[in-house]
Coordinates of C-alpha atoms in Angstrom, one line a residue:
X2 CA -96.9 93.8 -86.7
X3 CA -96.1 95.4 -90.1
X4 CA -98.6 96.3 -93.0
X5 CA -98.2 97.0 -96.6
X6 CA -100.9 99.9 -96.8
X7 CA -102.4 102.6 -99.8
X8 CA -103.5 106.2 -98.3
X9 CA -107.2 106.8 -98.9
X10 CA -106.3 110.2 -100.3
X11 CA -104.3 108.8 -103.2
X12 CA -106.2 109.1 -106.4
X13 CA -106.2 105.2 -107.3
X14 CA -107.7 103.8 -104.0
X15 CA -111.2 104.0 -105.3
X16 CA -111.1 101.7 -108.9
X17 CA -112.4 103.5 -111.7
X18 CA -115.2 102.3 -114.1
X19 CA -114.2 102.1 -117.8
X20 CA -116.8 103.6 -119.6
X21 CA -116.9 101.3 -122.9
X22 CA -117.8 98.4 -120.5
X23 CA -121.0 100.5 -119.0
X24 CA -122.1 101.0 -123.2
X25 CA -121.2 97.5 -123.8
X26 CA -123.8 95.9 -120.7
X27 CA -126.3 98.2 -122.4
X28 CA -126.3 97.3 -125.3
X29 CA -126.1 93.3 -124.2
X30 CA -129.0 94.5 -122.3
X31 CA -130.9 96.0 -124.7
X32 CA -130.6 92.6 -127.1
X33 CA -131.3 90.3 -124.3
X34 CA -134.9 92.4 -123.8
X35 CA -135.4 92.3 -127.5
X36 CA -135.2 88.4 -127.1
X37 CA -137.6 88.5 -124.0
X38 CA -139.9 90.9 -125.5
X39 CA -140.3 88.2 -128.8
X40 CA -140.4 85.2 -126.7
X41 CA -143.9 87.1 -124.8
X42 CA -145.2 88.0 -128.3
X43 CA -145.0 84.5 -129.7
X44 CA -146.1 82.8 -126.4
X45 CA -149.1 85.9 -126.7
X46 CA -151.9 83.8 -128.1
X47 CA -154.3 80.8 -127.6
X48 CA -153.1 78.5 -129.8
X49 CA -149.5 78.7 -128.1
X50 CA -150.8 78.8 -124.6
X51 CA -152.9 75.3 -125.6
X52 CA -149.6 74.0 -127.1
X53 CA -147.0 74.6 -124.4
X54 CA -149.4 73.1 -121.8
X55 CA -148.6 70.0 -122.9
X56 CA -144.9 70.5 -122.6
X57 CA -145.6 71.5 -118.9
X58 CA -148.2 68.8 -118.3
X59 CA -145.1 66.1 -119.6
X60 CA -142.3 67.5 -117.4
X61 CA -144.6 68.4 -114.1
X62 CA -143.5 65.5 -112.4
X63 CA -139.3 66.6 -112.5
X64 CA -140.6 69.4 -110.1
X65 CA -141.6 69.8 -106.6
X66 CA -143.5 72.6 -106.6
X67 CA -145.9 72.2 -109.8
X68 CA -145.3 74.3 -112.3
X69 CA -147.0 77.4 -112.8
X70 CA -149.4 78.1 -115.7
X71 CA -148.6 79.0 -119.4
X72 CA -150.2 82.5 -119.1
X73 CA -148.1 83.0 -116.0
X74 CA -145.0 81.8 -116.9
X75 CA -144.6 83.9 -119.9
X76 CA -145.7 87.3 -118.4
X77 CA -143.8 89.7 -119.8
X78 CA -143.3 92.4 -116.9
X79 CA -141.8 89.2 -114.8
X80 CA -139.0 88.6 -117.1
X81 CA -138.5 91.8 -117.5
X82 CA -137.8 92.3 -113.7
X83 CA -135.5 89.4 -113.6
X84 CA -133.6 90.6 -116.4
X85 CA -133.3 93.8 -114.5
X86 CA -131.8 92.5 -111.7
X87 CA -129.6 90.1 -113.5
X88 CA -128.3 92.9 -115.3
X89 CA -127.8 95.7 -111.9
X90 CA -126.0 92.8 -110.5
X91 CA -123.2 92.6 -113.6
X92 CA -123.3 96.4 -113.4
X93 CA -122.4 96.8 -110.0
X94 CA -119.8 93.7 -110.6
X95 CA -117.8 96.0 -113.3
X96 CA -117.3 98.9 -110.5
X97 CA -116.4 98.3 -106.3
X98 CA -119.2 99.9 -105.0
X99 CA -120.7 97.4 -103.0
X100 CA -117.3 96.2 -101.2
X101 CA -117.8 99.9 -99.9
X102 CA -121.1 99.3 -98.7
X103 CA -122.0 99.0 -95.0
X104 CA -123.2 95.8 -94.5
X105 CA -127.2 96.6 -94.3
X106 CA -126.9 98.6 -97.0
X107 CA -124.9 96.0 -99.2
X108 CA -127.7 93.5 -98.2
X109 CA -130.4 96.0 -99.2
X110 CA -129.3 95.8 -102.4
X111 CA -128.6 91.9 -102.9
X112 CA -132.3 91.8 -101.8
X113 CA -133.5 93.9 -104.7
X114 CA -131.8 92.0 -106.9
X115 CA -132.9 88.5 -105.5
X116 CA -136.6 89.5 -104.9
X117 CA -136.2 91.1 -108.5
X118 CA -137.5 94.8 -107.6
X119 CA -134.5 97.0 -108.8
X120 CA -134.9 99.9 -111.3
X121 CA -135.2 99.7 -114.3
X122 CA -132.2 98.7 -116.6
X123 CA -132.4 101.8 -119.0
X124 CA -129.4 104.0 -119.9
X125 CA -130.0 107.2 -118.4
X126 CA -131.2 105.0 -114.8
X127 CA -127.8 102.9 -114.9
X128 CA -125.7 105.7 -115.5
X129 CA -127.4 107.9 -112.6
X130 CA -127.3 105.7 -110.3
X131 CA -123.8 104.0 -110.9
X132 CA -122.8 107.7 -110.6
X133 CA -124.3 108.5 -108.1
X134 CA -123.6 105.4 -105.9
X135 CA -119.8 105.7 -107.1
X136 CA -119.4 109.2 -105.9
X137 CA -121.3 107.7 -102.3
X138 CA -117.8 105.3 -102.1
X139 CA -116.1 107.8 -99.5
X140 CA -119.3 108.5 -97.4
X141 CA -119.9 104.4 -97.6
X142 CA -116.3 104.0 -96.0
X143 CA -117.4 106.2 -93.3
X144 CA -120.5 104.9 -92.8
X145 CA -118.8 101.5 -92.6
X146 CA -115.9 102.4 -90.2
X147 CA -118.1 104.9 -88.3
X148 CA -120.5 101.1 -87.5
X149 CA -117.1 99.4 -86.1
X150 CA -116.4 102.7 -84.1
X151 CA -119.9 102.6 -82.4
X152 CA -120.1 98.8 -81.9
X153 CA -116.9 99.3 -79.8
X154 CA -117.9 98.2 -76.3
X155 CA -119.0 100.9 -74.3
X156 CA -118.0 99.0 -70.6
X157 CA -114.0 99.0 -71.4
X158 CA -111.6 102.0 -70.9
X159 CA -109.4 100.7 -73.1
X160 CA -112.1 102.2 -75.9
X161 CA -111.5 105.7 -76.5
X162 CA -114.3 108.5 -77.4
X163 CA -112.6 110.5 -79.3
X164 CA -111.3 108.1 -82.0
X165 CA -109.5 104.3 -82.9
X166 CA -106.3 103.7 -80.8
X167 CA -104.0 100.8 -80.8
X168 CA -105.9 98.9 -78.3
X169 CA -109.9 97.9 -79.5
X170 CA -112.6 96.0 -77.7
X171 CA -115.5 94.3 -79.2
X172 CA -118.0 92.5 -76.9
X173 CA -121.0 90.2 -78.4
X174 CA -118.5 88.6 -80.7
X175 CA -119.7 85.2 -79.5
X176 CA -122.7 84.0 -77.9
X177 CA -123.0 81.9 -74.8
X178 CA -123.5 79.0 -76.8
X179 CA -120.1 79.7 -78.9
X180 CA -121.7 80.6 -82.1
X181 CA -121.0 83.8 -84.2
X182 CA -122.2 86.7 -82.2
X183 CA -124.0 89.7 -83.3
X184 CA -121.6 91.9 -83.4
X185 CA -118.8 90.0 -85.0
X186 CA -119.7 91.4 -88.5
X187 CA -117.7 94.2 -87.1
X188 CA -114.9 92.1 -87.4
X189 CA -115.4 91.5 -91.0
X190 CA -116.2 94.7 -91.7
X191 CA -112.8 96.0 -90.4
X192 CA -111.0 93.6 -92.5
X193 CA -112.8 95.4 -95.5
X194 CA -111.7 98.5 -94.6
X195 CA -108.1 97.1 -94.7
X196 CA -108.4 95.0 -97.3
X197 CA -109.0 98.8 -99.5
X198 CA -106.0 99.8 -97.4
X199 CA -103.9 97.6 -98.6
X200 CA -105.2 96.9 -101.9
X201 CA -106.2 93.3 -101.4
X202 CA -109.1 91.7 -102.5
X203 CA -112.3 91.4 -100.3
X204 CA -112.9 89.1 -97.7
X205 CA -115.5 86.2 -97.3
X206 CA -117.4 85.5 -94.2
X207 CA -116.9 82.2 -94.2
X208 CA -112.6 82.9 -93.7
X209 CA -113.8 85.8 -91.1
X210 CA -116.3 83.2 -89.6
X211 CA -113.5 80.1 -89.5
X212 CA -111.0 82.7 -88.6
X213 CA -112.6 83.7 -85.5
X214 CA -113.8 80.2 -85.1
X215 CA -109.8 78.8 -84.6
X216 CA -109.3 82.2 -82.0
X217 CA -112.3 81.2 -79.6
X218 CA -110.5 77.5 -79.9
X219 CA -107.4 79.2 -78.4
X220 CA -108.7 81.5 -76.3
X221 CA -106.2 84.1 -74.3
X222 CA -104.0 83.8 -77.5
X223 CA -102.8 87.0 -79.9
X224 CA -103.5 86.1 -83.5
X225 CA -102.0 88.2 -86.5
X226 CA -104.9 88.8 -89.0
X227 CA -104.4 90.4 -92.4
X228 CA -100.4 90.8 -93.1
X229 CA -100.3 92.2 -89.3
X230 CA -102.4 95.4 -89.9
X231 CA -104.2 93.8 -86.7
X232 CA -104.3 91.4 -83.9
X233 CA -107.0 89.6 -82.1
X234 CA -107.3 87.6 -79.4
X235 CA -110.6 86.4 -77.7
X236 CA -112.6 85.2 -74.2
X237 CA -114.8 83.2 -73.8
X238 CA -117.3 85.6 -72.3
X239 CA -117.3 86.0 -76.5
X240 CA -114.8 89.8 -75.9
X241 CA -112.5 90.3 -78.7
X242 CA -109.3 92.3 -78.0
X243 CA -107.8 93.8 -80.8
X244 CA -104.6 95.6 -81.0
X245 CA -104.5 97.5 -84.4
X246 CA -101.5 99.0 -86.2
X247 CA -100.9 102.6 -85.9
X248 CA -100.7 103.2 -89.5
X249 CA -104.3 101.4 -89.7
X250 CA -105.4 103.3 -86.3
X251 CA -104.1 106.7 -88.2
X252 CA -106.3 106.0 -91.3
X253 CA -109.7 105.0 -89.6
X254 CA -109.4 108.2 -87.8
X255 CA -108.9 109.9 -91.0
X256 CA -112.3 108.5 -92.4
X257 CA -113.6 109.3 -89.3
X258 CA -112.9 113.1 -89.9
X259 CA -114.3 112.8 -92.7
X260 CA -117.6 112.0 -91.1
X261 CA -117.4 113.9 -88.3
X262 CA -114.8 116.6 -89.6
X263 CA -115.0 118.8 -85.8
X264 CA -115.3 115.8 -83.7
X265 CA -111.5 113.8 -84.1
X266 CA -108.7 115.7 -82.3
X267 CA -106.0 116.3 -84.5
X268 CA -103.4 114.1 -82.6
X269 CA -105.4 110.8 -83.6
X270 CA -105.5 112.1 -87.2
X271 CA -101.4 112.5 -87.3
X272 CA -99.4 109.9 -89.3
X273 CA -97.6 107.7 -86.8
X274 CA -93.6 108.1 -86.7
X275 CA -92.2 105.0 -88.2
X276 CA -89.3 103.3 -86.3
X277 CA -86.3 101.8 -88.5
X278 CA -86.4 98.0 -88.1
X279 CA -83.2 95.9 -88.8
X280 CA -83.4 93.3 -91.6
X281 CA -87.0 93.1 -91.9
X282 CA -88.9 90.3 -92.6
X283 CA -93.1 90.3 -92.9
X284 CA -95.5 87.5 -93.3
X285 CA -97.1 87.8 -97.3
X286 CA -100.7 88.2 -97.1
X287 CA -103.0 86.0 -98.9
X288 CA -105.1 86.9 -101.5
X289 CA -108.9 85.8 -99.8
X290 CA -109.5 83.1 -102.7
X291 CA -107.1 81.6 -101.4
X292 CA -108.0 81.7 -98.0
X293 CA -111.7 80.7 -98.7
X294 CA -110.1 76.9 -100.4
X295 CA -107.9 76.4 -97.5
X296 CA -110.9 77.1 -94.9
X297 CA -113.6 75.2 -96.9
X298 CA -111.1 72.4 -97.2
X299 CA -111.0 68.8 -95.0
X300 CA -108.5 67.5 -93.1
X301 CA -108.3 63.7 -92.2
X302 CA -106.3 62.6 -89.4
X303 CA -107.0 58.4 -89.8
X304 CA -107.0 56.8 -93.2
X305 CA -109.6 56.2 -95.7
X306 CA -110.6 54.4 -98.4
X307 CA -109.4 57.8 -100.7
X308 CA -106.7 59.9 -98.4
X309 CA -104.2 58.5 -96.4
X310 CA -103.6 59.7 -92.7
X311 CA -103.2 63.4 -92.0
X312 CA -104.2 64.5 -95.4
X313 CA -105.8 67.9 -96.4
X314 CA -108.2 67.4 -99.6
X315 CA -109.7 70.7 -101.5
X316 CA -113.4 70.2 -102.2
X317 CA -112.8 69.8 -106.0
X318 CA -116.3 70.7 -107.9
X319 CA -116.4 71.7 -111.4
X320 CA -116.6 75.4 -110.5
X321 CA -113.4 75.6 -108.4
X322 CA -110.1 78.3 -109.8
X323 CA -108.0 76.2 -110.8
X324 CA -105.7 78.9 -110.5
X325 CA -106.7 79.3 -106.8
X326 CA -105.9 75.7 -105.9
X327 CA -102.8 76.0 -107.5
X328 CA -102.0 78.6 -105.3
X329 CA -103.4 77.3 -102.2
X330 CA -101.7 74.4 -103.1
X331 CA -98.5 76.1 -102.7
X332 CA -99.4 77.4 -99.3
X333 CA -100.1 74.1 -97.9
X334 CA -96.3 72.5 -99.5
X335 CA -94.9 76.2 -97.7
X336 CA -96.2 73.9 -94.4
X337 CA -94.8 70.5 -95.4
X338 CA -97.4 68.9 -97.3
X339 CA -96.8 66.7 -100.1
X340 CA -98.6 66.5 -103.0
X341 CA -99.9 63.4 -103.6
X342 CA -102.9 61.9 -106.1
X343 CA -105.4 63.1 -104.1
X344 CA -104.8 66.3 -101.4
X345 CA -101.5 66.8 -99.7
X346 CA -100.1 64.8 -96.9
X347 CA -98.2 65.9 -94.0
X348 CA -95.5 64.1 -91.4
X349 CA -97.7 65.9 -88.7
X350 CA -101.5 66.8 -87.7
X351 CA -101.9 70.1 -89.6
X352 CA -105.0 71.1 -88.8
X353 CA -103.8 73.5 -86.1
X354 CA -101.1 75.1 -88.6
X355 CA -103.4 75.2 -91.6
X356 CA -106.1 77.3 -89.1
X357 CA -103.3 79.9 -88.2
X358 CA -102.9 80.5 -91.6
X359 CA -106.8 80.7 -92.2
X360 CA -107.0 82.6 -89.5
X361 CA -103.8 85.7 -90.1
X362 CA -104.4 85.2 -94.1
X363 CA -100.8 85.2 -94.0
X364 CA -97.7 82.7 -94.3
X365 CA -93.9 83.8 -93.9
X366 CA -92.5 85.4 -96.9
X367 CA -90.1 83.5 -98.4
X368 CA -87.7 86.2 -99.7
X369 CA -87.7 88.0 -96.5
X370 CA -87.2 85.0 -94.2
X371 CA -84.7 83.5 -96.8
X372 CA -86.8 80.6 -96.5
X373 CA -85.4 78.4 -98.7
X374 CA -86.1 74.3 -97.5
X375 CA -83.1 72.3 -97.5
X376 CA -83.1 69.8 -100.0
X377 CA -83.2 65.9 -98.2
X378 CA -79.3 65.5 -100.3
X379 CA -77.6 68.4 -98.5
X380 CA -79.5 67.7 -95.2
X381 CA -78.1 64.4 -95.3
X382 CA -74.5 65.3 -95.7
X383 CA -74.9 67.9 -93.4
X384 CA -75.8 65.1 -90.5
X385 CA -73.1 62.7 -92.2
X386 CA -70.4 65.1 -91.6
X387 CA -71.8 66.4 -88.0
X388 CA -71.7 63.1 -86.7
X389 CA -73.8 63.2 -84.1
X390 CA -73.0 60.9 -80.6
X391 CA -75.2 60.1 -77.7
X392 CA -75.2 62.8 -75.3
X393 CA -74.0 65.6 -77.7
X394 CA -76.6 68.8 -77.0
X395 CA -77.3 69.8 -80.5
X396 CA -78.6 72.9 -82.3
X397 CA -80.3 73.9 -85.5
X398 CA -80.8 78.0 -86.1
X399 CA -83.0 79.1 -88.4
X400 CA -84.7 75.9 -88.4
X401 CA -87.9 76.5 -91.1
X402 CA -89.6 73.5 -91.4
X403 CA -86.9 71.6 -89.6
X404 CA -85.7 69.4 -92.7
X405 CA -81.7 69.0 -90.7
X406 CA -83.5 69.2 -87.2
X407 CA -86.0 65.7 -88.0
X408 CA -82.8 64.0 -88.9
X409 CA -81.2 64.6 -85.4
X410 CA -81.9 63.3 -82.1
X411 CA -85.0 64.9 -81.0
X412 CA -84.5 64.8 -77.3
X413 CA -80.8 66.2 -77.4
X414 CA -81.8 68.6 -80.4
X415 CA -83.0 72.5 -79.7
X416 CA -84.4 74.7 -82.9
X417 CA -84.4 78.4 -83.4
X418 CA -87.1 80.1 -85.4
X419 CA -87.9 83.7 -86.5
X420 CA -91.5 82.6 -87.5
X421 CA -94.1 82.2 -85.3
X422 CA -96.1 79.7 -88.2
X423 CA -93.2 77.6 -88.4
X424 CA -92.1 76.8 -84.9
X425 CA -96.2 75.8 -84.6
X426 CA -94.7 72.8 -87.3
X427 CA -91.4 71.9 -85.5
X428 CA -93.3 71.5 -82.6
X429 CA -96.1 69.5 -83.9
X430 CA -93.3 67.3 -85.8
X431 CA -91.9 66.6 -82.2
X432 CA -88.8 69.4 -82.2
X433 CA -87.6 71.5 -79.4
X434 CA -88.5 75.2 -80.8
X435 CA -87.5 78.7 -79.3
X436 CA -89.5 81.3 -81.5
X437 CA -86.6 84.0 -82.0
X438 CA -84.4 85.9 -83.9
X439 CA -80.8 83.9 -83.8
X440 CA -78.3 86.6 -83.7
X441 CA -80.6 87.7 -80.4
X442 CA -80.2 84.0 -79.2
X443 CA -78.1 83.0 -76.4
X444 CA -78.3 79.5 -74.7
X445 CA -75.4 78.0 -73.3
X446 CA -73.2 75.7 -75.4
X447 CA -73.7 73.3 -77.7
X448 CA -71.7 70.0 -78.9
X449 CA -72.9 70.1 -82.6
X450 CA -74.5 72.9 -84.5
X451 CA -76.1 72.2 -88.0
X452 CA -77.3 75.2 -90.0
X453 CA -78.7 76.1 -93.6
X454 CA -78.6 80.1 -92.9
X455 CA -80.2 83.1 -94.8
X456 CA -77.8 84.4 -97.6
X457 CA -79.2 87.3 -98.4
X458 CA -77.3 91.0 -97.1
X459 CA -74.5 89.0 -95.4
X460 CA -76.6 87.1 -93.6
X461 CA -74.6 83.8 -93.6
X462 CA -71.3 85.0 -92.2
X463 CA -73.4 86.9 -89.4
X464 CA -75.3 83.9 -88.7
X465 CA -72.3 81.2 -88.2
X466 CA -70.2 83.4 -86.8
X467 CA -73.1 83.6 -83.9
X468 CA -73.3 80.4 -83.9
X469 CA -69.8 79.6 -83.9
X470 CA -69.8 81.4 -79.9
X471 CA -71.6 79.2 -79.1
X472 CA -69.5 76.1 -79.9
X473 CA -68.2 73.8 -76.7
X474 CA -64.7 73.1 -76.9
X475 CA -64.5 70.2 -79.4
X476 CA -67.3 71.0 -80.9
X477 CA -68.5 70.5 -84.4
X478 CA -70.4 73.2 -86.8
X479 CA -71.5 72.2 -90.2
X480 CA -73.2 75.0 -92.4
X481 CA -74.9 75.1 -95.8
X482 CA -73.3 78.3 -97.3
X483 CA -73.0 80.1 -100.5
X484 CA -70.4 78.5 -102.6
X485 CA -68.5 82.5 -103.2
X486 CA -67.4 82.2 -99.5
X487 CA -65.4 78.4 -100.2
X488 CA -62.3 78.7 -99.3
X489 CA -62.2 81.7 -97.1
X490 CA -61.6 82.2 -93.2
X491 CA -65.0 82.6 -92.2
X492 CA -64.5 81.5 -89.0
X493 CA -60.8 82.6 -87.7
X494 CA -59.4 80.1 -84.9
X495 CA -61.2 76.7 -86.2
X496 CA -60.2 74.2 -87.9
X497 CA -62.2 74.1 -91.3
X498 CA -63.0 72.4 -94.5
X499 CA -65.6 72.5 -97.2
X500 CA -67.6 70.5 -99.5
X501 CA -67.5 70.3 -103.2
X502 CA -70.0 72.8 -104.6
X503 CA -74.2 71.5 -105.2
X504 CA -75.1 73.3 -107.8
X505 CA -79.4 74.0 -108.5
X506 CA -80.7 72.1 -105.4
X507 CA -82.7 74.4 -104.1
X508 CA -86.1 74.8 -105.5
X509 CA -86.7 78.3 -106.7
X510 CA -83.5 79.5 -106.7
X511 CA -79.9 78.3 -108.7
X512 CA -77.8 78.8 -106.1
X513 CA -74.4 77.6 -105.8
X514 CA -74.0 75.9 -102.4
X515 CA -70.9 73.9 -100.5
X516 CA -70.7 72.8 -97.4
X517 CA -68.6 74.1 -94.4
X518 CA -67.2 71.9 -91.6
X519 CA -65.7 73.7 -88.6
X520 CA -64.4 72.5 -86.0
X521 CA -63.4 74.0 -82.1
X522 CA -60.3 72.4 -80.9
X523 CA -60.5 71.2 -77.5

């Protein structure tokens, strides 16, 4: 697990309010009740009342209800409350208060503003209590982590007393029947806390909800959620294990100290040591908008009269981010799907795939996995020059997708892949996958080897020349390689030629490519 995460004593973590947009509200405020407060006055009279009475006696029948009468529906102290609430609601919009909120509080205060029984919207009320609640932000956070802490399940050992550790347990998360539990807010509320962490935006319950919906359909399984600051993985019994990151673990225990400043030993409140990793890669976290799309989304396996078969269609109202759909448009071509006139279609049944990612908020980073799909031209000159025979065992590293590996014989053909999201695809699309680093990979020999490697910090020459041990006498390796190494002995004691050089095939990128043949005499 790895995480990109902000330390709550850094100044910027809490978002400041600019102060021109607090006098700017007021004074849209104070217009808007100047526009109320006339509408009342001219609707303030018999004559008017008499008048509008016919307006409601000719429309009555568009509503359900009735509609109320004229005296009543132009009170004045009635609009005024709605205009108050309408107005704390774009107040507490400009600042992040409420994502700090524990969740009863945060509801206590959508219910003042939807039953209309907030304060009242004057200047010297908005400014106290936006100061006030801003300045509350820390002892929210606490409050909030401090309600994940005590809905820990008391009846596991795993649980510790005296603060988070890596291992968590929440019971309750699900009920006998399989629906949301009542403690599974807790879930939600930790991914809050390191959503701030991490500077992300905040999570909806509906991606918590479908998240935890796609564990309890795998139950027994680890699931990365939330760029790997945790993992979950859930029983039936409705008990969700969580293994947490010890930078994440280190900063709830800070919060907690900052509730209960005698109570957290000072070992749980040390920064964990951080081990040197080689090469690293990471999963990119999503930014929840996106995540929402790609759970609210539908997925059709058969064909109908609109999608073809195994096609995922956004819902597309006239409200939807278009910049969000773009983006979780991406996501979904990052898994294979091709855009088409309506939704994305895939070779395989995504459903499965597109849940991970629903579920982790996270897809492989394509820099760091040097992810990089190979284009259908080069793949098919890679096979062209492997030429593949019957009983040949065959090998793709660093498979991705598996855009060489779906144009080799499935049943002689084995694929290696860092990713965990990916190898999910290749074997969904019918490949052979081993889920591991390659240059840790060791499996015997193997007749023909076709590669499109990462480039990046040497990469390439690292990764054939692993590959190359594994050759079989008379063996063939062909490789997709920057075109700087042509020409050079990248592989002393075989027999090798290249390609011409493909220049801007990749998408993304303009690099320079060729293609290198080796060969192992027999």
């Amino acid at each position: 697990m790895s995480a990109v995460l902000l330390d709550v004593a850094e100044p910027e973590f809490f978002a400041p309010v600019q102060g021109d947009a607090i006098d700017a509200l007021i004074g849209e405020y104070d217009a808007a009740r100047r526009h109320v407060e006339s509408v009342a006055a001219f609707m303030d009279g018999p004559e008017m009342q008499r008048a509008a009475r016919y307006f409601l006696d000719a429309n009555q029948a568009r509503f359900n209800r009735g509609m109320p009468r004229v005296e009543e529906l132009f009170r004045l102290d009635g609009a005024i409350k709605a205009l108050d609430a309408a107005y704390w609601k774009r107040a507490l919009d400009l600042t992040d208060v409420i994502d700090y909120m524990p969740d009863e509080r945060r509801q206590d205060w959508f219910k003042q503003i939807r039953d209309h029984e907030c304060p009242g919207f004057d200047e010297a009320s908005v400014r106290d209590n936006l100061g006030r609640l801003m300045a509350q932000r820390m002892d929210f956070l606490s409050e909030m982590v401090d309600g994940v802490f005590r809905g820990l399940s008391g009846e596991h050992v795993t649980n510790r007393p005296e603060g988070f550790s890596k291992r968590m347990i929440i019971d309750r998360c699900f009920t006998e029947f399989g629906t949301a539990g009542m403690k599974q807010g807790l879930i939600q509320d930790l991914r809050s806390v390191v959503a701030k962490f991490m500077q992300r935006d905040h999570p909806s319950y509906n991606a918590t909800g479908e998240a935890m919906r796609h564990f309890r359909r795998t139950t027994g399984e680890w699931h990365d959620m939330d760029g790997g600051a945790f993992r979950v993985r859930v029983y039936k019994k409705g008990t969700a294990h969580m293994e947490v990151h010890p930078d994440i673990a280190w900063r709830l225990n800070q919060i907690l100290a900052h509730r209960y400043p005698h109570a957290i030993p000072p070992r749980h409140r040390e920064r964990p040591k951080r081990e040197a990793k080689h090469v690293p890669v990471f999963d990119r976290p999503l930014p929840f908008a996106v995540i929402r799309e790609l759970a609210a989304g539908t997925f059709y396996e058969s064909r109908t009269r609109v999608h073809g078969p195994n096609t995922f269609a956004f819902d597309h109202l006239p409200d939807k981010n278009k910049h969000v759909l773009k983006e979780a448009g991406k996501v979904l071509e990052a898994l294979g799907g091709v855009r088409q006139p309506v939704g994305y279609r895939f070779d395989y049944d995504a459903r499965e795939v597109i849940g991970v990612v629903v579920a982790s908020g996270m897809i492989p980073d394509q820099a760091s996995y040097q992810f990089y799909p190979t284009p259908d031209g080069i793949a098919a000159e890679v096979i062209e020059r492997a030429q593949i025979e019957s009983g040949h065992r065959c090998l793709e590293p660093s498979a991705g997708l598996g855009a060489i590996a779906q144009r080799m014989p499935a049943s002689q053909t084995d694929c290696v892949e860092l990713s965990d999201l990916h190898c999910q695809v290749l074997e969904k699309i019918g490949c052979t996958a081993f889920c591991t680093d390659f240059l840790s990979y060791r499996s015997g020999e193997y007749d023909r080897i076709c590669m499109n490697p990462p480039f990046s910090v040497g990469r390439s020459t690292a990764h054939i020349e692993h590959a190359a041990s594994m050759l079989a006498p008379g063996g063939r390796l062909v490789a997709v390689l920057p075109a700087s190494l042509q020409g050079k002995d990248v592989l002393p004691g075989l027999q090798t030629s290249w390609s011409g050089v493909f220049e801007n095939q990749f998408t993304g990128t303009s690099v320079r490519v060729v293609i290198l043949t080796a060969d192992r005499v027999a």
